[in-house]
Amino acid sequence: MRIVLLPGWLFLPVPFLVCFYADDTTEIRFANVAAEAGIQPEIRCGGPEKKWIPEANGTGAAWLDYDNDGRLDLLIVNGSTMERLRHIVSGEALPPRKDGVFLYRNLGNGRFQDVTVDARLTNAYWGAGANAVDYDNDGFTDILITNIGIDLLFRNNGDGTFSEVGKAAGLSQKVAWHTGSAFGDPDNDGDLDFYVAGYVDLQSLSWSGAAPVCQYKGIDVFCGPRDLRGETDLFYRNNGNGTFSEATQTAGLSDTGRYYGFAALFEDLNGDGRADLFVANDSCPNYLYLNLGNGTFKEAGLASGVALNGEGRTQANMGVAAGDYDNDGDLDLLTTTFSEDYFPLYEQQKPGLYEDAAFRAGLGTSTVSLLGWACGFADFDNDGDKDLWTANGHVYPNAGALATTSYFQPVAVFENRNARFWPVPSPAAPAATQSYRGGCLGDFNDDGRIDIVVLPVDGKPVLLENRSQTRHRWIGFRLRGRQSNRDALGARVEIHSCGKKQFETVRNGGSYLSRNDPRIHFGLGNCDRVDAATIFWPNGNVQRMKDLAVNRYVTIEEAR
């Protein structure tokens, strides 16, 4: 055992001691390479004082391969100004602006090129969420941008350009505040449906005059979301011809509580082979909609144990991470929450039943000072278990007056050791200290070490290249459906390596307003082979492979 002195989360008043079993050959470390990579957009969400609630929630990013060259490109969504937002809320037709969205093409040498103009991507609204899938199964990845305004669906033309087709495709043209989105194939018909979370009804605030002022622990802050009417969530069913039909009520997905939705995730959460839907709600219970197999869902968050934390309290749930953190063969969930609270870790005890294991797993105390947003499980050191990362930052610029927290907070990384998480001391300091919001995981340089991009609420993004020094092996899978949806969303991959079993699923949604690398990645520790791999495709097909080479990404097409 090695004793390591951790300096705390930079804003804690005193350092603290943590003892953990350290691997002498591996140390999780990141370096911010955004400037060298050419990723330097200026993110703006209103003014620095954050007098209105839309200024506080930030924006998202998405990893995608839009040009099918095998490299991960990067989409970044931007916010706007309060002046422009007032025009948006009033329903005015606004001209596009050059900094509403950014698309960076991966050149393959650690550098990216801004191709936004060439790709014909624009966003006249206040951007929120970024997502990317091949919704029409034509072999090219499309883009969805959720907005404070009208959501935009960009169809990939296959020649490096996009066409905005939201209205023609059946998306709502109502000006609304939409946040996270998730694509999936809950009816297993081979076409991707999608869900969009709604946050606050824009008409519940008066946008003229001075900003309303509320109190939080004795300091003046913006008002909301409590006491504001929530915006409804939407579910779109894919018609199979490039269009969608809004089917929220008929599918049993009506947001009856008008909760403040942030992140959504399609995933089989009770082990019955069907894609369920989890929605993280701010200041309200979470939703878990179980797929009944007949085109409808039933809300069961409370009965499943994921609506509230282990203390029976609602929390300000922002982001969601999904993964088998304890390698027991089933899926677990984590949500990020407000500061002076803790991040609950919902461990699956038996199919469809969850228990908050945050304190048992070491997160109950180490996350209290953090206000978390984007998050994810990933094996950063390739040792065979999933570590955790969270993007953090307070919503109130004057939060430092409370003495127990701070506006600027770090990108936090927690190392998984025997299903317990230990904070990694300053994994990328000082580069990763800001007030962060959206972010996503992706191996942008294909070296088998998972990297992170994180967006501040104001300022320049950080691209955290994983520079962990390790000799551990890894393997990655890029799946292509034929009978199933082309993106293989919902597919489950199980591997056996040197007596150890792991699984992962291809999923869309989660994190916060962002989309992770669509490929599956496994760390293998010191094992130099994958003895067997099994792919369970969404439509029921099963493919088995043996003796796979490691330290590479393998493309697998669904057998006909």
mmCIF file of C-alpha atoms in Angstrom, residues 58-332:
data_model
loop_
_atom_site.group_PDB
_atom_site.id
_atom_site.type_symbol
_atom_site.label_atom_id
_atom_site.label_comp_id
_atom_site.label_asym_id
_atom_site.label_seq_id
_atom_site.Cartn_x
_atom_site.Cartn_y
_atom_site.Cartn_z
ATOM 1 C CA GLY A 58 -23.902 25.296 -20.430
ATOM 2 C CA THR A 59 -23.701 23.291 -23.641
ATOM 3 C CA GLY A 60 -22.543 19.943 -24.983
ATOM 4 C CA ALA A 61 -20.240 18.209 -27.460
ATOM 5 C CA ALA A 62 -20.272 15.018 -29.520
ATOM 6 C CA TRP A 63 -17.656 12.689 -30.972
ATOM 7 C CA LEU A 64 -18.572 11.400 -34.441
ATOM 8 C CA ASP A 65 -17.004 10.235 -37.699
ATOM 9 C CA TYR A 66 -18.970 12.389 -40.128
ATOM 10 C CA ASP A 67 -16.781 11.685 -43.184
ATOM 11 C CA ASN A 68 -16.250 7.924 -42.657
ATOM 12 C CA ASP A 69 -12.452 8.166 -42.641
ATOM 13 C CA GLY A 70 -12.206 6.125 -39.439
ATOM 14 C CA ARG A 71 -11.202 9.065 -37.240
ATOM 15 C CA LEU A 72 -13.254 10.773 -34.539
ATOM 16 C CA ASP A 73 -14.349 14.301 -35.404
ATOM 17 C CA LEU A 74 -15.730 16.724 -32.841
ATOM 18 C CA LEU A 75 -18.975 18.712 -32.723
ATOM 19 C CA ILE A 76 -19.320 21.552 -30.203
ATOM 20 C CA VAL A 77 -22.547 23.466 -29.524
ATOM 21 C CA ASN A 78 -22.468 27.063 -28.316
ATOM 22 C CA GLY A 79 -24.803 29.196 -26.222
ATOM 23 C CA SER A 80 -25.627 32.815 -26.954
ATOM 24 C CA THR A 81 -26.399 36.206 -25.395
ATOM 25 C CA MET A 82 -29.392 37.257 -23.340
ATOM 26 C CA GLU A 83 -30.221 39.875 -25.948
ATOM 27 C CA ARG A 84 -30.495 37.224 -28.632
ATOM 28 C CA LEU A 85 -32.388 34.898 -26.296
ATOM 29 C CA ARG A 86 -35.131 37.484 -25.863
ATOM 30 C CA HIS A 87 -35.595 37.518 -29.641
ATOM 31 C CA ILE A 88 -35.667 33.706 -29.672
ATOM 32 C CA VAL A 89 -38.326 33.532 -26.949
ATOM 33 C CA SER A 90 -40.480 36.066 -28.802
ATOM 34 C CA GLY A 91 -40.517 33.768 -31.826
ATOM 35 C CA GLU A 92 -38.616 36.058 -34.188
ATOM 36 C CA ALA A 93 -36.964 34.524 -37.241
ATOM 37 C CA LEU A 94 -33.257 35.034 -36.691
ATOM 38 C CA PRO A 95 -30.412 34.804 -39.191
ATOM 39 C CA PRO A 96 -27.759 32.127 -38.603
ATOM 40 C CA ARG A 97 -24.658 33.110 -36.694
ATOM 41 C CA LYS A 98 -21.158 31.890 -37.338
ATOM 42 C CA ASP A 99 -20.416 30.799 -33.779
ATOM 43 C CA GLY A 100 -23.584 28.847 -32.937
ATOM 44 C CA VAL A 101 -21.980 25.456 -33.643
ATOM 45 C CA PHE A 102 -18.502 24.184 -34.487
ATOM 46 C CA LEU A 103 -17.428 21.056 -36.381
ATOM 47 C CA TYR A 104 -13.774 20.004 -36.204
ATOM 48 C CA ARG A 105 -12.434 17.401 -38.615
ATOM 49 C CA ASN A 106 -9.782 15.060 -37.219
ATOM 50 C CA LEU A 107 -6.717 15.253 -39.480
ATOM 51 C CA GLY A 108 -5.142 12.185 -37.913
ATOM 52 C CA ASN A 109 -1.978 13.848 -36.623
ATOM 53 C CA GLY A 110 -3.266 15.165 -33.336
ATOM 54 C CA ARG A 111 -4.723 18.209 -35.033
ATOM 55 C CA PHE A 112 -8.234 19.221 -36.034
ATOM 56 C CA GLN A 113 -9.540 21.546 -38.753
ATOM 57 C CA ASP A 114 -12.585 23.793 -38.359
ATOM 58 C CA VAL A 115 -14.891 22.702 -41.221
ATOM 59 C CA THR A 116 -18.120 24.243 -39.909
ATOM 60 C CA VAL A 117 -18.652 26.536 -42.884
ATOM 61 C CA ASP A 118 -17.727 23.903 -45.460
ATOM 62 C CA ALA A 119 -20.090 21.429 -43.768
ATOM 63 C CA ARG A 120 -22.941 23.985 -43.920
ATOM 64 C CA LEU A 121 -23.712 23.771 -40.221
ATOM 65 C CA THR A 122 -25.351 26.762 -38.561
ATOM 66 C CA ASN A 123 -27.410 27.403 -35.459
ATOM 67 C CA ALA A 124 -29.400 30.602 -34.968
ATOM 68 C CA TYR A 125 -30.604 29.576 -31.491
ATOM 69 C CA TRP A 126 -29.117 29.147 -28.025
ATOM 70 C CA GLY A 127 -27.513 25.716 -28.308
ATOM 71 C CA ALA A 128 -27.812 23.101 -25.596
ATOM 72 C CA GLY A 129 -27.249 19.451 -26.552
ATOM 73 C CA ALA A 130 -25.138 17.736 -29.213
ATOM 74 C CA ASN A 131 -25.911 14.286 -30.592
ATOM 75 C CA ALA A 132 -24.989 12.242 -33.659
ATOM 76 C CA VAL A 133 -26.350 9.015 -35.185
ATOM 77 C CA ASP A 134 -27.202 7.535 -38.560
ATOM 78 C CA TYR A 135 -30.952 7.988 -38.156
ATOM 79 C CA ASP A 136 -31.792 7.012 -41.754
ATOM 80 C CA ASN A 137 -29.404 4.015 -42.015
ATOM 81 C CA ASP A 138 -27.730 5.381 -45.150
ATOM 82 C CA GLY A 139 -24.184 4.854 -43.918
ATOM 83 C CA PHE A 140 -23.481 8.459 -42.885
ATOM 84 C CA THR A 141 -23.696 9.959 -39.401
ATOM 85 C CA ASP A 142 -26.274 12.720 -38.949
ATOM 86 C CA ILE A 143 -26.467 15.435 -36.277
ATOM 87 C CA LEU A 144 -29.131 16.538 -33.798
ATOM 88 C CA ILE A 145 -28.761 19.842 -31.939
ATOM 89 C CA THR A 146 -31.215 20.569 -29.129
ATOM 90 C CA ASN A 147 -31.757 24.217 -28.384
ATOM 91 C CA ILE A 148 -33.389 26.921 -26.416
ATOM 92 C CA GLY A 149 -35.344 27.658 -29.555
ATOM 93 C CA ILE A 150 -36.119 25.032 -32.197
ATOM 94 C CA ASP A 151 -34.247 21.727 -32.390
ATOM 95 C CA LEU A 152 -32.223 21.147 -35.557
ATOM 96 C CA LEU A 153 -31.731 17.858 -37.419
ATOM 97 C CA PHE A 154 -28.886 17.870 -39.938
ATOM 98 C CA ARG A 155 -28.913 15.070 -42.504
ATOM 99 C CA ASN A 156 -25.458 14.044 -43.697
ATOM 100 C CA ASN A 157 -25.330 14.409 -47.494
ATOM 101 C CA GLY A 158 -22.369 12.050 -47.791
ATOM 102 C CA ASP A 159 -20.110 14.627 -49.419
ATOM 103 C CA GLY A 160 -18.890 16.454 -46.329
ATOM 104 C CA THR A 161 -21.963 18.690 -46.089
ATOM 105 C CA PHE A 162 -25.209 18.634 -44.113
ATOM 106 C CA SER A 163 -28.769 19.786 -44.803
ATOM 107 C CA GLU A 164 -31.087 20.906 -42.012
ATOM 108 C CA VAL A 165 -34.286 18.813 -42.334
ATOM 109 C CA GLY A 166 -35.915 19.130 -38.902
ATOM 110 C CA LYS A 167 -39.225 20.539 -40.054
ATOM 111 C CA ALA A 168 -39.505 18.181 -43.043
ATOM 112 C CA ALA A 169 -38.578 15.240 -40.805
ATOM 113 C CA GLY A 170 -41.430 15.989 -38.386
ATOM 114 C CA LEU A 171 -39.615 17.643 -35.489
ATOM 115 C CA SER A 172 -41.563 20.135 -33.397
ATOM 116 C CA GLN A 173 -41.239 23.744 -34.508
ATOM 117 C CA LYS A 174 -42.317 25.119 -31.140
ATOM 118 C CA VAL A 175 -39.817 27.408 -29.440
ATOM 119 C CA ALA A 176 -38.880 25.475 -26.302
ATOM 120 C CA TRP A 177 -36.010 24.751 -23.926
ATOM 121 C CA HIS A 178 -34.735 21.262 -24.761
ATOM 122 C CA THR A 179 -31.640 19.726 -23.210
ATOM 123 C CA GLY A 180 -30.366 16.139 -23.447
ATOM 124 C CA SER A 181 -31.397 13.630 -26.094
ATOM 125 C CA ALA A 182 -31.057 9.901 -26.616
ATOM 126 C CA PHE A 183 -31.489 7.665 -29.657
ATOM 127 C CA GLY A 184 -32.402 3.995 -29.449
ATOM 128 C CA ASP A 185 -34.400 1.236 -31.059
ATOM 129 C CA PRO A 186 -36.870 0.264 -28.336
ATOM 130 C CA ASP A 187 -39.174 -1.543 -30.792
ATOM 131 C CA ASN A 188 -36.287 -3.370 -32.529
ATOM 132 C CA ASP A 189 -37.526 -2.536 -36.011
ATOM 133 C CA GLY A 190 -34.085 -1.476 -37.222
ATOM 134 C CA ASP A 191 -34.873 2.262 -37.194
ATOM 135 C CA LEU A 192 -33.712 4.667 -34.514
ATOM 136 C CA ASP A 193 -36.298 6.532 -32.457
ATOM 137 C CA PHE A 194 -35.311 9.331 -30.103
ATOM 138 C CA TYR A 195 -36.262 11.146 -26.932
ATOM 139 C CA VAL A 196 -35.649 14.799 -26.041
ATOM 140 C CA ALA A 197 -35.741 16.083 -22.454
ATOM 141 C CA GLY A 198 -37.402 19.421 -21.684
ATOM 142 C CA TYR A 199 -36.205 21.750 -18.939
ATOM 143 C CA VAL A 200 -38.155 24.962 -18.148
ATOM 144 C CA ASP A 201 -41.203 26.369 -19.935
ATOM 145 C CA LEU A 202 -39.869 29.595 -21.438
ATOM 146 C CA GLN A 203 -43.186 31.325 -20.854
ATOM 147 C CA SER A 204 -42.920 30.827 -17.087
ATOM 148 C CA LEU A 205 -40.329 33.609 -16.900
ATOM 149 C CA SER A 206 -40.717 37.267 -17.759
ATOM 150 C CA TRP A 207 -37.851 38.190 -20.050
ATOM 151 C CA SER A 208 -38.331 41.956 -19.932
ATOM 152 C CA GLY A 209 -36.915 44.189 -17.265
ATOM 153 C CA ALA A 210 -34.392 43.270 -14.602
ATOM 154 C CA ALA A 211 -33.644 39.672 -13.763
ATOM 155 C CA PRO A 212 -35.544 38.297 -10.759
ATOM 156 C CA VAL A 213 -33.383 37.700 -7.691
ATOM 157 C CA CYS A 214 -33.629 34.742 -5.323
ATOM 158 C CA GLN A 215 -31.700 33.694 -2.227
ATOM 159 C CA TYR A 216 -29.450 30.682 -1.740
ATOM 160 C CA LYS A 217 -27.917 30.332 1.725
ATOM 161 C CA GLY A 218 -27.878 34.086 2.153
ATOM 162 C CA ILE A 219 -26.442 35.095 -1.204
ATOM 163 C CA ASP A 220 -28.284 36.661 -4.143
ATOM 164 C CA VAL A 221 -28.666 34.262 -7.076
ATOM 165 C CA PHE A 222 -30.771 33.769 -10.196
ATOM 166 C CA CYS A 223 -34.207 32.185 -9.809
ATOM 167 C CA GLY A 224 -35.121 28.650 -10.858
ATOM 168 C CA PRO A 225 -35.775 25.994 -11.693
ATOM 169 C CA ARG A 226 -37.898 25.471 -8.614
ATOM 170 C CA ASP A 227 -41.240 27.292 -8.777
ATOM 171 C CA LEU A 228 -40.981 27.490 -12.567
ATOM 172 C CA ARG A 229 -43.157 25.390 -14.854
ATOM 173 C CA GLY A 230 -41.270 22.562 -16.521
ATOM 174 C CA GLU A 231 -41.074 21.956 -20.270
ATOM 175 C CA THR A 232 -42.523 18.673 -21.551
ATOM 176 C CA ASP A 233 -40.306 15.907 -22.895
ATOM 177 C CA LEU A 234 -40.815 14.521 -26.413
ATOM 178 C CA PHE A 235 -40.521 11.058 -27.974
ATOM 179 C CA TYR A 236 -40.227 10.628 -31.735
ATOM 180 C CA ARG A 237 -40.869 7.320 -33.484
ATOM 181 C CA ASN A 238 -38.929 6.705 -36.702
ATOM 182 C CA ASN A 239 -41.222 6.139 -39.689
ATOM 183 C CA GLY A 240 -38.477 4.392 -41.657
ATOM 184 C CA ASN A 241 -38.548 6.882 -44.516
ATOM 185 C CA GLY A 242 -36.417 9.678 -43.095
ATOM 186 C CA THR A 243 -39.245 11.176 -41.040
ATOM 187 C CA PHE A 244 -40.474 10.915 -37.462
ATOM 188 C CA SER A 245 -43.853 10.998 -35.743
ATOM 189 C CA GLU A 246 -44.190 12.498 -32.281
ATOM 190 C CA ALA A 247 -45.518 9.634 -30.135
ATOM 191 C CA THR A 248 -44.905 10.714 -26.559
ATOM 192 C CA GLN A 249 -48.357 9.982 -25.174
ATOM 193 C CA THR A 250 -49.083 6.827 -27.160
ATOM 194 C CA ALA A 251 -45.756 5.366 -26.037
ATOM 195 C CA GLY A 252 -46.535 6.064 -22.367
ATOM 196 C CA LEU A 253 -43.691 8.557 -22.062
ATOM 197 C CA SER A 254 -45.674 11.646 -21.098
ATOM 198 C CA ASP A 255 -43.768 13.827 -18.670
ATOM 199 C CA THR A 256 -46.768 14.087 -16.364
ATOM 200 C CA GLY A 257 -44.778 15.737 -13.578
ATOM 201 C CA ARG A 258 -43.371 18.394 -15.918
ATOM 202 C CA TYR A 259 -40.011 17.672 -14.297
ATOM 203 C CA TYR A 260 -36.865 19.560 -15.267
ATOM 204 C CA GLY A 261 -35.182 17.037 -17.565
ATOM 205 C CA PHE A 262 -31.452 17.150 -18.284
ATOM 206 C CA ALA A 263 -30.021 13.816 -19.479
ATOM 207 C CA ALA A 264 -31.657 10.827 -21.166
ATOM 208 C CA LEU A 265 -30.365 7.330 -21.843
ATOM 209 C CA PHE A 266 -31.734 4.316 -23.724
ATOM 210 C CA GLU A 267 -30.448 1.102 -22.140
ATOM 211 C CA ASP A 268 -31.716 -2.317 -21.089
ATOM 212 C CA LEU A 269 -31.972 -1.595 -17.379
ATOM 213 C CA ASN A 270 -33.780 -4.730 -16.236
ATOM 214 C CA GLY A 271 -32.100 -7.410 -18.348
ATOM 215 C CA ASP A 272 -35.083 -8.427 -20.473
ATOM 216 C CA GLY A 273 -33.412 -7.615 -23.801
ATOM 217 C CA ARG A 274 -35.436 -4.470 -24.495
ATOM 218 C CA ALA A 275 -34.230 -0.864 -24.408
ATOM 219 C CA ASP A 276 -35.628 1.052 -21.439
ATOM 220 C CA LEU A 277 -35.324 4.807 -20.890
ATOM 221 C CA PHE A 278 -33.727 6.653 -17.964
ATOM 222 C CA VAL A 279 -34.160 10.417 -17.533
ATOM 223 C CA ALA A 280 -32.132 12.453 -15.022
ATOM 224 C CA ASN A 281 -34.251 15.289 -13.634
ATOM 225 C CA ASP A 282 -33.055 18.422 -11.871
ATOM 226 C CA SER A 283 -34.576 18.917 -8.381
ATOM 227 C CA CYS A 284 -37.147 16.182 -9.086
ATOM 228 C CA PRO A 285 -37.279 12.370 -9.012
ATOM 229 C CA ASN A 286 -35.640 10.602 -11.930
ATOM 230 C CA TYR A 287 -37.733 8.693 -14.444
ATOM 231 C CA LEU A 288 -37.168 5.068 -15.406
ATOM 232 C CA TYR A 289 -39.485 3.976 -18.192
ATOM 233 C CA LEU A 290 -39.531 0.202 -18.596
ATOM 234 C CA ASN A 291 -40.091 -1.124 -22.108
ATOM 235 C CA LEU A 292 -43.202 -3.341 -22.125
ATOM 236 C CA GLY A 293 -42.393 -4.844 -25.526
ATOM 237 C CA ASN A 294 -45.586 -3.677 -27.231
ATOM 238 C CA GLY A 295 -44.461 -0.204 -28.242
ATOM 239 C CA THR A 296 -45.227 1.325 -24.854
ATOM 240 C CA PHE A 297 -43.391 2.039 -21.599
ATOM 241 C CA LYS A 298 -44.288 2.098 -17.906
ATOM 242 C CA GLU A 299 -42.654 4.517 -15.470
ATOM 243 C CA ALA A 300 -41.037 2.592 -12.590
ATOM 244 C CA GLY A 301 -38.317 4.848 -11.201
ATOM 245 C CA LEU A 302 -39.440 4.645 -7.581
ATOM 246 C CA ALA A 303 -40.073 0.903 -7.633
ATOM 247 C CA SER A 304 -36.706 0.289 -9.307
ATOM 248 C CA GLY A 305 -34.787 2.371 -6.768
ATOM 249 C CA VAL A 306 -33.406 5.066 -9.085
ATOM 250 C CA ALA A 307 -35.925 7.888 -8.619
ATOM 251 C CA LEU A 308 -34.394 9.065 -5.310
ATOM 252 C CA ASN A 309 -31.053 8.656 -3.590
ATOM 253 C CA GLY A 310 -30.379 6.138 -0.841
ATOM 254 C CA GLU A 311 -31.621 8.586 1.764
ATOM 255 C CA GLY A 312 -34.995 8.850 0.018
ATOM 256 C CA ARG A 313 -34.357 12.421 -1.163
ATOM 257 C CA THR A 314 -34.745 14.053 -4.532
ATOM 258 C CA GLN A 315 -31.551 15.581 -5.883
ATOM 259 C CA ALA A 316 -30.533 18.024 -8.594
ATOM 260 C CA ASN A 317 -29.625 15.342 -11.109
ATOM 261 C CA MET A 318 -27.695 16.673 -14.094
ATOM 262 C CA GLY A 319 -25.663 13.980 -15.862
ATOM 263 C CA VAL A 320 -25.799 10.195 -15.978
ATOM 264 C CA ALA A 321 -23.145 7.517 -16.424
ATOM 265 C CA ALA A 322 -23.905 3.874 -17.212
ATOM 266 C CA GLY A 323 -21.571 0.904 -16.892
ATOM 267 C CA ASP A 324 -20.738 -2.276 -15.007
ATOM 268 C CA TYR A 325 -18.411 -0.671 -12.497
ATOM 269 C CA ASP A 326 -18.122 -3.806 -10.310
ATOM 270 C CA ASN A 327 -17.791 -6.330 -13.177
ATOM 271 C CA ASP A 328 -20.645 -8.459 -11.894
ATOM 272 C CA GLY A 329 -22.367 -8.747 -15.263
ATOM 273 C CA ASP A 330 -25.122 -6.164 -14.927
ATOM 274 C CA LEU A 331 -25.431 -2.447 -15.537
ATOM 275 C CA ASP A 332 -25.102 0.255 -12.882
#
